[in-house]
mmCIF file of C-alpha atoms in Angstrom:
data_model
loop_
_atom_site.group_PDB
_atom_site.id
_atom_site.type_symbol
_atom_site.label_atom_id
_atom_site.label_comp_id
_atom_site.label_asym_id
_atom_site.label_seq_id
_atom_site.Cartn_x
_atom_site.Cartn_y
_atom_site.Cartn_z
ATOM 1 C CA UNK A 19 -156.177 -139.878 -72.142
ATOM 2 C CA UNK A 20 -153.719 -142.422 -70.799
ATOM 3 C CA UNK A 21 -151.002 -140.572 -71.682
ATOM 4 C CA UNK A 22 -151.695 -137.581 -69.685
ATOM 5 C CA UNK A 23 -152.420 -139.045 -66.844
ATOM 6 C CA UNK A 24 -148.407 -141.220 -67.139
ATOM 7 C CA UNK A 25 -146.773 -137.614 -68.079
ATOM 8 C CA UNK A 26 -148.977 -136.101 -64.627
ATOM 9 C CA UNK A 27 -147.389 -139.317 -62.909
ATOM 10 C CA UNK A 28 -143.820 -138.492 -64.198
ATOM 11 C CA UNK A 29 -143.678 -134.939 -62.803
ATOM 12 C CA UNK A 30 -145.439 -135.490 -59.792
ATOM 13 C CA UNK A 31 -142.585 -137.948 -58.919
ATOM 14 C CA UNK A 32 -139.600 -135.597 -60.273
ATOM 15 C CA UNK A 33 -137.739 -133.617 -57.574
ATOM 16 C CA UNK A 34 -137.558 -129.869 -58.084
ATOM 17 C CA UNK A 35 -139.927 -127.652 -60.102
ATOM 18 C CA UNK A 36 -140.695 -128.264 -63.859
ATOM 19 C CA UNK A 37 -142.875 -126.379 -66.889
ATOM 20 C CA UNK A 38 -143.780 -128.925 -68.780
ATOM 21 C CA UNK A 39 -145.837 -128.910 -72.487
ATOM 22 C CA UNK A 40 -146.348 -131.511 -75.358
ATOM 23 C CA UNK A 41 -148.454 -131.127 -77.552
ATOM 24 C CA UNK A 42 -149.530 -133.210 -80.907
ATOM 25 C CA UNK A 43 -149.214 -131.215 -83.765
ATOM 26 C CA UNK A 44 -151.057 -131.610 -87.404
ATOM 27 C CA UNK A 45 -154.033 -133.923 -86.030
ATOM 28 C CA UNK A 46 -157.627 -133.925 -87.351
ATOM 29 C CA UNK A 47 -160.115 -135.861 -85.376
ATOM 30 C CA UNK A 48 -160.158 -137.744 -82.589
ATOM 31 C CA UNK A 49 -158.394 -137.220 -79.899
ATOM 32 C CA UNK A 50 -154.960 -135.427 -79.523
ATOM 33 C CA UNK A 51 -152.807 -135.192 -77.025
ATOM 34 C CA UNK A 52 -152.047 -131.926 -75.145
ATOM 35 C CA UNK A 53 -150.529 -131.551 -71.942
ATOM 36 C CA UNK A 54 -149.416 -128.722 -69.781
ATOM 37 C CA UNK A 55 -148.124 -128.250 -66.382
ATOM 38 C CA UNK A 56 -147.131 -124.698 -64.952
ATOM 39 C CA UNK A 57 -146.674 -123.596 -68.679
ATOM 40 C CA UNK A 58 -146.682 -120.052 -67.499
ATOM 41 C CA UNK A 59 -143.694 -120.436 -64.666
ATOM 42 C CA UNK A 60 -140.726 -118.408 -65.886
ATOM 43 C CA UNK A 61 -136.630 -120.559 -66.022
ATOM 44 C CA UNK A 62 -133.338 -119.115 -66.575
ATOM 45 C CA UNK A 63 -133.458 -119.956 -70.210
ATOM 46 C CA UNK A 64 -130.088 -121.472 -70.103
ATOM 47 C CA UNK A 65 -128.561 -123.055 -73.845
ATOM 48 C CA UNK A 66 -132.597 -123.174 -74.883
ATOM 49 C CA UNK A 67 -132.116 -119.550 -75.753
ATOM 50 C CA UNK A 68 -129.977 -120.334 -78.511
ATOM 51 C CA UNK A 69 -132.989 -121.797 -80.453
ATOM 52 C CA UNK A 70 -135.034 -118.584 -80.312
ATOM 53 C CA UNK A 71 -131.735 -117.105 -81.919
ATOM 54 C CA UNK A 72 -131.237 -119.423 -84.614
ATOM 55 C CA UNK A 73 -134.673 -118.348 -85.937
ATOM 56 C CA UNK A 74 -133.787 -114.812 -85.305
ATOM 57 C CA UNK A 75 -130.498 -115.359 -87.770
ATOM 58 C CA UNK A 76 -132.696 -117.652 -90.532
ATOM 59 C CA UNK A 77 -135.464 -114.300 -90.464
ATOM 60 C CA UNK A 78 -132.629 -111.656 -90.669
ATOM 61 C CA UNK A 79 -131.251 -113.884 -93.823
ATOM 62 C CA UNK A 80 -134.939 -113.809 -94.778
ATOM 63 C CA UNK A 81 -135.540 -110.538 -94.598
ATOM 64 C CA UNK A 82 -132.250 -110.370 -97.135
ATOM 65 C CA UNK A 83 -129.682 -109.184 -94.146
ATOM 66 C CA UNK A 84 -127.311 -111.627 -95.264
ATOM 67 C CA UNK A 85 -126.979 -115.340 -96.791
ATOM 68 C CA UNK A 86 -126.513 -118.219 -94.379
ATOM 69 C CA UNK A 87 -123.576 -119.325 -96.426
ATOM 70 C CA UNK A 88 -121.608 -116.134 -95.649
ATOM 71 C CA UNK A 89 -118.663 -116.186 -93.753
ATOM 72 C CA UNK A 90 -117.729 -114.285 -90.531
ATOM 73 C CA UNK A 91 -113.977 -114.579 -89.405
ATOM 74 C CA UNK A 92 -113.434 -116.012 -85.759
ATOM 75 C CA UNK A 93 -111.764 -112.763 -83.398
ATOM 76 C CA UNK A 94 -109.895 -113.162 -80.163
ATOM 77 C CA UNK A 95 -112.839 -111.225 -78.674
ATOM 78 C CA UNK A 96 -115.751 -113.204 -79.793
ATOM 79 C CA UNK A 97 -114.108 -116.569 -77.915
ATOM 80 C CA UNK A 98 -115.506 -117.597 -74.337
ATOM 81 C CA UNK A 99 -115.544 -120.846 -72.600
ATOM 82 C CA UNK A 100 -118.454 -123.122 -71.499
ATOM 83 C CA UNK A 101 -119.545 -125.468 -74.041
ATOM 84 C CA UNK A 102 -118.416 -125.755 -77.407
ATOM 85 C CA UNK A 103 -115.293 -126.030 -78.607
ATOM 86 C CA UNK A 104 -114.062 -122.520 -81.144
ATOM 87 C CA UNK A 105 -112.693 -120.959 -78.166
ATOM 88 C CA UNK A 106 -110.088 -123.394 -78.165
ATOM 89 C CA UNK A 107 -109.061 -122.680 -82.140
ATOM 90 C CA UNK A 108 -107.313 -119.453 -83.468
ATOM 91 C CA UNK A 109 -108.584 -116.620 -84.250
ATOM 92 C CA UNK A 110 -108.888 -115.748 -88.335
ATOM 93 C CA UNK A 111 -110.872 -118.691 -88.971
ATOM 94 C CA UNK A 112 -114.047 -118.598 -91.525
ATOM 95 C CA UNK A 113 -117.117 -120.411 -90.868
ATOM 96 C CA UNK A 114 -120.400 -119.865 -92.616
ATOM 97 C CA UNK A 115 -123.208 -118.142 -90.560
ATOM 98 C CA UNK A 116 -124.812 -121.571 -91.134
ATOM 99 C CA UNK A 117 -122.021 -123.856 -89.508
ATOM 100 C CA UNK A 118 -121.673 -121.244 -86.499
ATOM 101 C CA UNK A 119 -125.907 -121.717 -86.437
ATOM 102 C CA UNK A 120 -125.109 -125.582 -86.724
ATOM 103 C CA UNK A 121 -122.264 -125.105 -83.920
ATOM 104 C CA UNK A 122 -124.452 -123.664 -81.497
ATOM 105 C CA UNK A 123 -127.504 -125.896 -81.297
ATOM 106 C CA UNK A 124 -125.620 -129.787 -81.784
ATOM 107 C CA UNK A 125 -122.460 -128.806 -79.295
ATOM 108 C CA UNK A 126 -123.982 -125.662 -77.718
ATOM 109 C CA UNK A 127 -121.104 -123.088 -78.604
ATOM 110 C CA UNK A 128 -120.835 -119.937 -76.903
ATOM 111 C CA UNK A 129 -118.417 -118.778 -78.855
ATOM 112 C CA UNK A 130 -120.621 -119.459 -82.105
ATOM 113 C CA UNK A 131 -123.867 -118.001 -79.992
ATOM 114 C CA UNK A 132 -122.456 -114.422 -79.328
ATOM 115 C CA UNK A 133 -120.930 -114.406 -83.010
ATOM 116 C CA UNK A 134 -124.352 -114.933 -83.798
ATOM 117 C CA UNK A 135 -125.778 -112.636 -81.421
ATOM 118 C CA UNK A 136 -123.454 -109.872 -82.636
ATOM 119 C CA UNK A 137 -124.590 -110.342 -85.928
ATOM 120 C CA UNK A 138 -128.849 -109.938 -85.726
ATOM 121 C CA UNK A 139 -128.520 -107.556 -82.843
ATOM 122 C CA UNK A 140 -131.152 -107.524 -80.090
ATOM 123 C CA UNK A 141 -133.812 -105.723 -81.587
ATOM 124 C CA UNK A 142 -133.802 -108.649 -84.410
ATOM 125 C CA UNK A 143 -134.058 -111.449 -81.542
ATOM 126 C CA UNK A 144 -136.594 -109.871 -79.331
ATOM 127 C CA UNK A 145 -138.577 -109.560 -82.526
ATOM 128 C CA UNK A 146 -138.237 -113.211 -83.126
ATOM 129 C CA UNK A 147 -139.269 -113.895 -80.178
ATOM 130 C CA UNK A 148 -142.599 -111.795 -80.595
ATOM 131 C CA UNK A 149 -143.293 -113.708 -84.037
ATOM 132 C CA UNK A 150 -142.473 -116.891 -82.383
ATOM 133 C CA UNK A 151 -145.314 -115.933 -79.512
ATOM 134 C CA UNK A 152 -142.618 -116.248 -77.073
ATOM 135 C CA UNK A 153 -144.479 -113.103 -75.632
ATOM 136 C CA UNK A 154 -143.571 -113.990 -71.831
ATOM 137 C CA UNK A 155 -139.556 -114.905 -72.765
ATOM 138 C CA UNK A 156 -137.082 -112.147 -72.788
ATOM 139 C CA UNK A 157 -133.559 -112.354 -74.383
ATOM 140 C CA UNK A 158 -130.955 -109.966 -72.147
ATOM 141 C CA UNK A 159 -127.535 -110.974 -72.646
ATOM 142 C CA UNK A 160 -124.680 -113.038 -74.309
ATOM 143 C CA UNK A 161 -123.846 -116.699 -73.037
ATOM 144 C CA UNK A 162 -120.749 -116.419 -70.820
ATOM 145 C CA UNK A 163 -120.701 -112.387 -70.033
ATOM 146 C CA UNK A 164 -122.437 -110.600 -67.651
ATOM 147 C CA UNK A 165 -122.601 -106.963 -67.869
ATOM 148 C CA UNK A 166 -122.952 -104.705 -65.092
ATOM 149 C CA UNK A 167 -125.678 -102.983 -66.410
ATOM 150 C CA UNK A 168 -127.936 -105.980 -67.605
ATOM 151 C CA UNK A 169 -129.221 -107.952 -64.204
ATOM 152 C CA UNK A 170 -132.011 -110.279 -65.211
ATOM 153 C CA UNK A 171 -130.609 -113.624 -66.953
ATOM 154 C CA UNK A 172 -132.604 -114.980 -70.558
ATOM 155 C CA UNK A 173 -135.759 -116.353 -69.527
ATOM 156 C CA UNK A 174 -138.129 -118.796 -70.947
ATOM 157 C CA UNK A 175 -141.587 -120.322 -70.272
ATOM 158 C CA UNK A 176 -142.898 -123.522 -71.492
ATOM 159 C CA UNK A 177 -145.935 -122.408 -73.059
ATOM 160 C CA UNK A 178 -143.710 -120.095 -74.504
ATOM 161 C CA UNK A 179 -141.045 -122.621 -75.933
ATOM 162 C CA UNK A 180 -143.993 -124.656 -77.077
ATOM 163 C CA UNK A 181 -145.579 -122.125 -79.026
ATOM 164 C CA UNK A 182 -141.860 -121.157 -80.638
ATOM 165 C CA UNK A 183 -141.398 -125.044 -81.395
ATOM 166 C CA UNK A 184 -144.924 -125.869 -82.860
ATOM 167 C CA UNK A 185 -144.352 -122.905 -85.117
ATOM 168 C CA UNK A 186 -140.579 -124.161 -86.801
ATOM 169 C CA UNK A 187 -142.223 -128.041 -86.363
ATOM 170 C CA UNK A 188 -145.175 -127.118 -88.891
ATOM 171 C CA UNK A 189 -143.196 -125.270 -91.047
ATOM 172 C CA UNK A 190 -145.287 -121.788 -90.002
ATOM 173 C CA UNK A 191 -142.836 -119.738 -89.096
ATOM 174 C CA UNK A 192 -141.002 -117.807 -92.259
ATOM 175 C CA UNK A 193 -140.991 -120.646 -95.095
ATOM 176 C CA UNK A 194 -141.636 -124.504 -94.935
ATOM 177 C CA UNK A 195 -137.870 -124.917 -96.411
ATOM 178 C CA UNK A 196 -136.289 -122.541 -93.432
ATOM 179 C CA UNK A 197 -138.167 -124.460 -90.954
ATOM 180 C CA UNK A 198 -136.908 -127.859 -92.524
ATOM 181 C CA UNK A 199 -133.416 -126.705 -92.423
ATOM 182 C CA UNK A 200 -133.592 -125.493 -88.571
ATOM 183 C CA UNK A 201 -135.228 -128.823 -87.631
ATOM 184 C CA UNK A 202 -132.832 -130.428 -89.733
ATOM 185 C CA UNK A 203 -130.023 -128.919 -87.101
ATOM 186 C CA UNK A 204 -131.350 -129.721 -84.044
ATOM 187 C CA UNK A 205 -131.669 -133.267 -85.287
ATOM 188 C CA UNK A 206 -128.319 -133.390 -85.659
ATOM 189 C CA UNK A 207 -128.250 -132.937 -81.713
ATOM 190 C CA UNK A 208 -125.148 -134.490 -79.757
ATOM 191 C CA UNK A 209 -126.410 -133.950 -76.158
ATOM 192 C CA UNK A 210 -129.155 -136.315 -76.421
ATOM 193 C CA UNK A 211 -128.723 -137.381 -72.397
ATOM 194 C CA UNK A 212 -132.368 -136.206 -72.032
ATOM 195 C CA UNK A 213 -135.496 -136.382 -73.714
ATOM 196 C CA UNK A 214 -134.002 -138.776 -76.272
ATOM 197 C CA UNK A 215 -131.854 -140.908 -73.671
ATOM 198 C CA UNK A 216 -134.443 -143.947 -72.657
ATOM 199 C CA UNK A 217 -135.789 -144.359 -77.111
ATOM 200 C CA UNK A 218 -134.938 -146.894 -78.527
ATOM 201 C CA UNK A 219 -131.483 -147.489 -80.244
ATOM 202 C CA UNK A 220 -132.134 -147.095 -84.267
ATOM 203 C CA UNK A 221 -129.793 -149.717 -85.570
ATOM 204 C CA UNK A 222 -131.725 -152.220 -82.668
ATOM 205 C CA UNK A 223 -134.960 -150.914 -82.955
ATOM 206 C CA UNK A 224 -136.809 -153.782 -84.689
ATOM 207 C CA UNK A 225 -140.419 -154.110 -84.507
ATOM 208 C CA UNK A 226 -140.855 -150.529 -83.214
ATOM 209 C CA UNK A 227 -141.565 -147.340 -85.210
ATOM 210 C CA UNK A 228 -138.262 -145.552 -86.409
ATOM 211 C CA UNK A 229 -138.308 -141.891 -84.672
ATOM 212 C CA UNK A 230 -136.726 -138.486 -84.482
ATOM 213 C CA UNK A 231 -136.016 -135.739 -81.776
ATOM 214 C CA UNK A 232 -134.472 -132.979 -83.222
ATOM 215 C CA UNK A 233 -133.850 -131.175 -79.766
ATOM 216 C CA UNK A 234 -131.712 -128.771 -77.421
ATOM 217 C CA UNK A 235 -130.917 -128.749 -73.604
ATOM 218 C CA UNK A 236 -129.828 -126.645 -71.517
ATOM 219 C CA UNK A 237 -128.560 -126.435 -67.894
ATOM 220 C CA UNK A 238 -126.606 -124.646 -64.928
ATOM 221 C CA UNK A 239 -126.438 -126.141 -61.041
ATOM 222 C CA UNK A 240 -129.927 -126.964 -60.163
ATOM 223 C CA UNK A 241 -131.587 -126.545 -63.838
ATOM 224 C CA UNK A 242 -131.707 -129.187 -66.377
ATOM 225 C CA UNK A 243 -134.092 -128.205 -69.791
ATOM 226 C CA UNK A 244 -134.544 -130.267 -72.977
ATOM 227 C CA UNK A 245 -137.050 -128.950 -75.752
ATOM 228 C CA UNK A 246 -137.768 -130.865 -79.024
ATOM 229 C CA UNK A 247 -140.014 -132.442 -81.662
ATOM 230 C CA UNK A 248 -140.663 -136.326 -81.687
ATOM 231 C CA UNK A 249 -141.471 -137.358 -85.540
ATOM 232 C CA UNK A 250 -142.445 -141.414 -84.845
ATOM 233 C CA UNK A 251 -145.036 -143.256 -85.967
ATOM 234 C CA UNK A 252 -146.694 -140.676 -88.419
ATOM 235 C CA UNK A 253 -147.001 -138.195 -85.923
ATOM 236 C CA UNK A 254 -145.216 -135.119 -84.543
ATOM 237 C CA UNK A 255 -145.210 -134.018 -81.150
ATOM 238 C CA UNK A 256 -143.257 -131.175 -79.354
ATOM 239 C CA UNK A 257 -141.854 -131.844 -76.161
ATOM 240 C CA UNK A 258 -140.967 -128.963 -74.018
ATOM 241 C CA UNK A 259 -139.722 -129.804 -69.968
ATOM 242 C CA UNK A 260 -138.083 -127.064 -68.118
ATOM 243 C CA UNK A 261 -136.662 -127.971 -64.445
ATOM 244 C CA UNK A 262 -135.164 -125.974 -61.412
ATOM 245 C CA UNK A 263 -134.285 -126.704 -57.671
ATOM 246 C CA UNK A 264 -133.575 -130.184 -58.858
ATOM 247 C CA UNK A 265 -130.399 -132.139 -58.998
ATOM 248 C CA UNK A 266 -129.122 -133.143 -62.405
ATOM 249 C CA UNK A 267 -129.329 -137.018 -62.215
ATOM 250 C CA UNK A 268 -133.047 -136.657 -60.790
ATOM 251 C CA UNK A 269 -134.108 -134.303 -63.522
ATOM 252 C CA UNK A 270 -131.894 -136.192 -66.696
ATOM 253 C CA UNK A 271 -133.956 -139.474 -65.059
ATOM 254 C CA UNK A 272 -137.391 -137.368 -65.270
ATOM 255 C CA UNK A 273 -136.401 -135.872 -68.779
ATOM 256 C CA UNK A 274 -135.997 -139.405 -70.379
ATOM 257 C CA UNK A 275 -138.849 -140.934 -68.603
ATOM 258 C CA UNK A 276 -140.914 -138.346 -70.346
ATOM 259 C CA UNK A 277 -139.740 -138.509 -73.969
ATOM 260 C CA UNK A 278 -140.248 -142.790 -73.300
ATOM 261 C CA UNK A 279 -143.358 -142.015 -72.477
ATOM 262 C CA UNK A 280 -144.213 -139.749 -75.410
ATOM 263 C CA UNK A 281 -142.839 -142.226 -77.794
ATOM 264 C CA UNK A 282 -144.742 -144.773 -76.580
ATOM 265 C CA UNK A 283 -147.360 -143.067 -76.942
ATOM 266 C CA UNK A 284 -146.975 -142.500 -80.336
ATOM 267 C CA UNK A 285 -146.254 -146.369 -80.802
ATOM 268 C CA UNK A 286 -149.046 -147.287 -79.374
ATOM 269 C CA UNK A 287 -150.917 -145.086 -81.770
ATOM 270 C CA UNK A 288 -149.567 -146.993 -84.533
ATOM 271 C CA UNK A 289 -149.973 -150.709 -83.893
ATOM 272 C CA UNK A 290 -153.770 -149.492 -82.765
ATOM 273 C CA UNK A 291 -154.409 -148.364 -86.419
ATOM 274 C CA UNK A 292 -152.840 -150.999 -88.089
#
């Protein structure tokens, strides 16, 4: 397929090292598109970790642990810095599991992540991560501590993230309504510098097919990730694209050129079946 050969083109340009899958989800017949590159190379998971753990919170309210419109109360102890912004408010505060779930993914908040964290456990996320098939991916610590008894950082895969996003994208993980309601969050991303970053504006976009990418990056010096799920055009595609050893302009240029190219892809698509 063309667009196979354009994604091969993309990462054989990009600087640094990338694990790259996308993958068309819900076709029958004909063709549809697949495409993987070093899906099996492990990446410090950076903020992509925290969509593992939003599943792990939507089963343990499955499994009747709690309700995601519980409250938990903001502590001096739970606050750290990095992204997000509840480090910066004062302790005492109630937010519903589901706004610190919503905090985490669109502004990446630490502070909201290890609330989280604290509240499934470990056991609950590594089991996630198993029913997700993230069987290669290993959850190890917080965001923003680093205890001296834990060494090895998160770590993800592509094939990996893939398999966890195909999963909450078709609505087979736990029930179609928690999946809609997780996807629902991530499309309410505000770091769209990535994947989504060369689309199309909405309010401008015309004669092309309107789109979606609920999605969530992560990154650290030399690593730059975006994961998500293009909906355009009647189709839905996940979009997983991993980087190290690559400077962040390079791989935020390499990360838009491939969601362009997806959607485009999926454009194309259309106006052929019209």
């Amino acid at each position: 397929m063309e667009i196979e050969k354009r994604l091969g083109e993309i990462i054989g340009e990009a600087e640094g090292t990338w694990g790259v899958v996308v993958e068309e989800l819900g076709q029958t017949g004909g063709q549809r598109l697949h495409f993987s590159h070093m899906p099996d190379e492990r990446f410090i998971a950076e903020s992509v970790i925290k969509v593992p753990i939003m599943a792990a919170v939507y089963e343990a309210a499955d499994n009747g642990q709690f309700s995601v419109s519980d409250q938990l109360t903001l502590r001096k102890e739970d606050m750290v810095g990095g992204s997000g912004f509840l480090y910066t408010l004062s302790p005492g505060l109630k937010l519903t599991i589901r706004d610190l779930i919503t905090m985490m993914i669109i502004q990446s908040d630490n502070t909201a992540t290890n609330m989280l964290i604290d509240l499934v456990g470990k056991e609950q996320i590594e089991q996630t991560m198993r029913n997700l098939g993230m069987n290669q991916s290993r959850y190890s610590r917080k965001l923003m501590i680093y205890p001296v008894d834990v060494t090895e950082n998160n770590m993800i895969t592509a094939g990996d993230v893939a398999s966890m996003l195909g999963k909450i994208a078709s609505g087979a993980f736990l029930s179609q309504r928690a999946c809609e309601e997780m996807i629902a969050i991530m499309d309410k991303q505000q770091v769209v510098n990535g994947l989504p970053s060369l689309l199309p504006v909405q309010a401008e976009a015309g004669a092309f097919p309107e789109w979606k990418l609920p999605c969530k990056s992560g990154w650290d010096t030399g690593r730059q990730h975006d994961v998500g799920v293009l909906i355009a055009a009647g189709r839905k595609i996940t979009i997983t694209a991993l980087s190290k050893d690559v400077q962040a302009s390079a791989a935020l240029r390499t990360l838009g050129l491939l969601g362009k190219a997806v959607y485009d892809y999926a454009s194309a698509s259309e106006s052929c079946s019209v």
